[in-house]
CSV table of N, CA and C in Angstrom, one decimal:
chain,number,residue,atom,x,y,z
A,24,UNK,N,10.2,0.3,-7.3
A,24,UNK,CA,9.5,-0.7,-7.9
A,24,UNK,C,8.2,-0.4,-7.7
A,25,UNK,N,7.4,-0.6,-8.9
A,25,UNK,CA,6.0,-0.4,-8.8
A,25,UNK,C,5.5,-1.6,-9.8
A,26,UNK,N,4.5,-2.2,-9.2
A,26,UNK,CA,4.0,-3.8,-9.7
A,26,UNK,C,2.3,-3.5,-9.6
A,27,UNK,N,1.8,-4.2,-10.6
A,27,UNK,CA,0.3,-4.2,-10.5
A,27,UNK,C,0.1,-5.7,-11.0
A,28,UNK,N,-0.8,-6.4,-10.2
A,28,UNK,CA,-1.2,-7.6,-10.5
A,28,UNK,C,-2.7,-7.8,-11.0
A,29,UNK,N,-2.9,-8.5,-11.8
A,29,UNK,CA,-4.2,-8.6,-12.4
A,29,UNK,C,-4.8,-10.0,-12.4
A,30,UNK,N,-4.0,-10.8,-11.9
A,30,UNK,CA,-4.6,-12.2,-11.8
A,30,UNK,C,-5.2,-12.5,-10.3
A,31,UNK,N,-6.2,-13.2,-10.4
A,31,UNK,CA,-6.9,-13.7,-9.0
A,31,UNK,C,-7.4,-12.4,-8.3
A,32,UNK,N,-7.8,-12.6,-7.1
A,32,UNK,CA,-8.6,-11.7,-6.1
A,32,UNK,C,-7.9,-12.1,-4.9
A,33,UNK,N,-7.5,-10.8,-4.2
A,33,UNK,CA,-7.6,-9.5,-4.5
A,33,UNK,C,-6.7,-9.1,-5.6
A,34,UNK,N,-6.9,-8.0,-6.1
A,34,UNK,CA,-5.9,-7.5,-7.2
A,34,UNK,C,-5.0,-6.5,-6.3
A,35,UNK,N,-3.9,-6.5,-6.5
A,35,UNK,CA,-2.8,-5.8,-5.8
A,35,UNK,C,-2.0,-4.8,-6.5
A,36,UNK,N,-1.8,-3.8,-6.0
A,36,UNK,CA,-0.7,-2.7,-6.5
A,36,UNK,C,0.2,-2.6,-5.4
A,37,UNK,N,1.6,-2.5,-5.9
A,37,UNK,CA,2.5,-2.5,-4.9
A,37,UNK,C,3.6,-1.5,-5.3
A,38,UNK,N,4.0,-0.8,-4.3
A,38,UNK,CA,5.2,0.3,-4.6
A,38,UNK,C,6.3,0.0,-3.3
A,39,UNK,N,7.5,-0.3,-3.8
A,39,UNK,CA,8.6,-0.5,-2.9
A,39,UNK,C,9.8,0.4,-3.2
A,40,UNK,N,10.5,0.8,-2.2
A,40,UNK,CA,11.7,1.4,-2.4
A,40,UNK,C,12.9,1.1,-1.3
A,41,UNK,N,13.9,1.6,-1.6
A,41,UNK,CA,15.1,1.2,-0.8
A,41,UNK,C,15.5,2.5,0.2
A,42,UNK,N,14.6,3.3,0.6
A,42,UNK,CA,14.8,4.4,1.4
A,42,UNK,C,15.1,4.1,2.9
A,43,UNK,N,14.7,5.3,3.8
A,43,UNK,CA,15.2,5.0,5.2
A,43,UNK,C,14.2,4.4,6.0
A,44,UNK,N,12.9,4.3,5.4
A,44,UNK,CA,11.8,3.6,6.3
A,44,UNK,C,11.0,4.7,6.9
A,45,UNK,N,10.1,4.2,7.8
A,45,UNK,CA,9.4,5.1,8.7
A,45,UNK,C,8.0,5.7,8.2
A,46,UNK,N,7.7,5.2,7.0
A,46,UNK,CA,6.4,5.5,6.4
A,46,UNK,C,5.2,5.2,7.2
A,47,UNK,N,4.3,5.7,7.3
A,47,UNK,CA,3.0,5.1,8.1
A,47,UNK,C,1.7,5.8,7.5
A,48,UNK,N,0.6,5.3,8.0
A,48,UNK,CA,-0.7,5.8,7.6
A,48,UNK,C,-1.2,6.6,8.7
A,49,UNK,N,-0.6,7.4,9.4
A,49,UNK,CA,-1.1,8.2,10.5
A,49,UNK,C,-2.0,9.3,10.0
A,50,UNK,N,-2.9,9.9,10.7
A,50,UNK,CA,-3.9,11.0,10.3
A,50,UNK,C,-2.9,12.2,9.9
A,51,UNK,N,-3.1,12.8,9.1
A,51,UNK,CA,-2.5,13.9,8.6
A,51,UNK,C,-1.2,13.7,7.5
A,52,UNK,N,-1.1,12.5,7.1
A,52,UNK,CA,0.0,12.1,6.4
A,52,UNK,C,-0.7,11.6,5.1
A,53,UNK,N,0.1,11.8,3.8
A,53,UNK,CA,-0.6,11.4,2.6
A,53,UNK,C,-1.1,9.8,2.5
A,54,UNK,N,-0.4,9.1,3.4
A,54,UNK,CA,-1.0,7.7,3.1
A,54,UNK,C,-2.3,7.5,3.8
A,55,UNK,N,-2.5,8.2,4.7
A,55,UNK,CA,-4.0,8.3,5.5
A,55,UNK,C,-4.9,8.4,4.4
A,56,UNK,N,-4.8,9.5,3.5
A,56,UNK,CA,-6.0,9.6,2.6
A,56,UNK,C,-6.1,8.5,1.5
A,57,UNK,N,-4.6,7.9,1.2
A,57,UNK,CA,-4.8,6.8,0.2
A,57,UNK,C,-5.5,5.7,0.9
A,58,UNK,N,-5.4,5.4,2.1
A,58,UNK,CA,-5.9,4.3,2.9
A,58,UNK,C,-7.2,4.4,3.0
A,59,UNK,N,-7.8,5.7,3.1
A,59,UNK,CA,-9.3,5.9,3.1
A,59,UNK,C,-9.9,5.7,1.7
A,60,UNK,N,-9.3,6.0,0.5
A,60,UNK,CA,-9.9,5.7,-0.6
A,60,UNK,C,-9.9,4.1,-0.9
A,61,UNK,N,-8.8,3.6,-0.5
A,61,UNK,CA,-8.6,2.1,-0.9
A,61,UNK,C,-9.7,1.4,0.2
A,62,UNK,N,-10.0,1.9,1.2
A,62,UNK,CA,-11.0,1.3,2.2
A,62,UNK,C,-12.4,1.4,1.5
A,63,UNK,N,-12.5,2.6,1.1
A,63,UNK,CA,-13.9,3.0,0.4
A,63,UNK,C,-14.1,2.0,-0.7
A,64,UNK,N,-13.3,1.5,-1.4
A,64,UNK,CA,-13.3,0.7,-2.4
A,64,UNK,C,-13.5,-0.9,-1.9
A,65,UNK,N,-13.4,-1.1,-0.8
A,65,UNK,CA,-13.6,-2.5,-0.2
A,65,UNK,C,-12.3,-3.1,-0.1
A,66,UNK,N,-11.1,-2.4,0.0
A,66,UNK,CA,-9.8,-2.9,0.0
A,66,UNK,C,-9.1,-2.5,1.4
A,67,UNK,N,-7.8,-2.8,1.2
A,67,UNK,CA,-7.0,-2.7,2.4
A,67,UNK,C,-5.6,-2.0,1.9
A,68,UNK,N,-5.1,-1.2,2.5
A,68,UNK,CA,-3.7,-0.5,2.2
A,68,UNK,C,-2.8,-1.2,3.4
A,69,UNK,N,-1.7,-1.9,3.0
A,69,UNK,CA,-0.8,-2.4,3.9
A,69,UNK,C,0.6,-1.6,3.9
A,70,UNK,N,1.0,-1.0,4.8
A,70,UNK,CA,2.3,-0.4,5.0
A,70,UNK,C,3.4,-1.1,5.7
A,71,UNK,N,4.6,-1.5,5.0
A,71,UNK,CA,5.5,-2.1,5.9
A,71,UNK,C,6.8,-1.4,5.7
A,72,UNK,N,7.2,-0.5,6.6
A,72,UNK,CA,8.3,0.4,6.5
A,72,UNK,C,9.1,0.4,7.9
A,73,UNK,N,9.9,-0.5,8.1
A,73,UNK,CA,10.6,-0.5,9.4
A,73,UNK,C,11.8,0.6,9.2
A,74,UNK,N,12.2,1.0,10.5
A,74,UNK,CA,13.2,2.2,10.5
A,74,UNK,C,14.4,1.5,9.8
A,75,UNK,N,15.2,2.2,8.8
A,75,UNK,CA,16.2,1.9,8.1
A,75,UNK,C,15.9,1.4,6.7
A,76,UNK,N,14.5,1.0,6.7
A,76,UNK,CA,13.9,0.7,5.3
A,76,UNK,C,14.3,-0.8,5.1
A,77,UNK,N,13.6,-1.3,3.9
A,77,UNK,CA,13.0,-0.7,2.8
A,77,UNK,C,11.6,-0.5,3.2
A,78,UNK,N,11.0,0.3,2.2
A,78,UNK,CA,9.5,0.5,2.6
A,78,UNK,C,8.8,-0.4,1.4
A,79,UNK,N,7.6,-1.0,1.7
A,79,UNK,CA,6.7,-1.6,0.8
A,79,UNK,C,5.3,-1.2,1.1
A,80,UNK,N,4.4,-0.8,0.2
A,80,UNK,CA,3.1,-0.4,0.3
A,80,UNK,C,2.4,-1.2,-0.8
A,81,UNK,N,1.2,-1.9,-0.1
A,81,UNK,CA,0.5,-2.7,-1.0
A,81,UNK,C,-1.0,-2.1,-0.9
A,82,UNK,N,-1.8,-2.0,-2.0
A,82,UNK,CA,-3.0,-1.8,-1.9
A,82,UNK,C,-3.7,-3.1,-2.5
A,83,UNK,N,-4.5,-3.7,-1.7
A,83,UNK,CA,-5.3,-4.9,-2.2
A,83,UNK,C,-6.7,-4.5,-2.3
A,84,UNK,N,-7.2,-4.8,-3.5
A,84,UNK,CA,-8.6,-4.6,-3.9
A,84,UNK,C,-9.4,-5.7,-4.2
A,85,UNK,N,-10.6,-5.9,-3.8
A,85,UNK,CA,-11.4,-6.9,-4.2
A,85,UNK,C,-12.3,-6.7,-5.5
A,86,UNK,N,-11.6,-6.8,-6.5
A,86,UNK,CA,-12.2,-6.5,-8.0
A,86,UNK,C,-12.8,-7.7,-8.4
């Protein structure tokens, strides 16, 4: 699932899957770079990925 919300503030992009979970923003992982870029734009990257899944990643941007 990929979703983009254009209404209200903050703007939100969301990606979700039904995989194994375990995704995180730790240094050296791809999500760390994305989190840095979102933060540079004044936003926040939220990662919810418990062991066993599912995973949801939201980028919230104050546009």
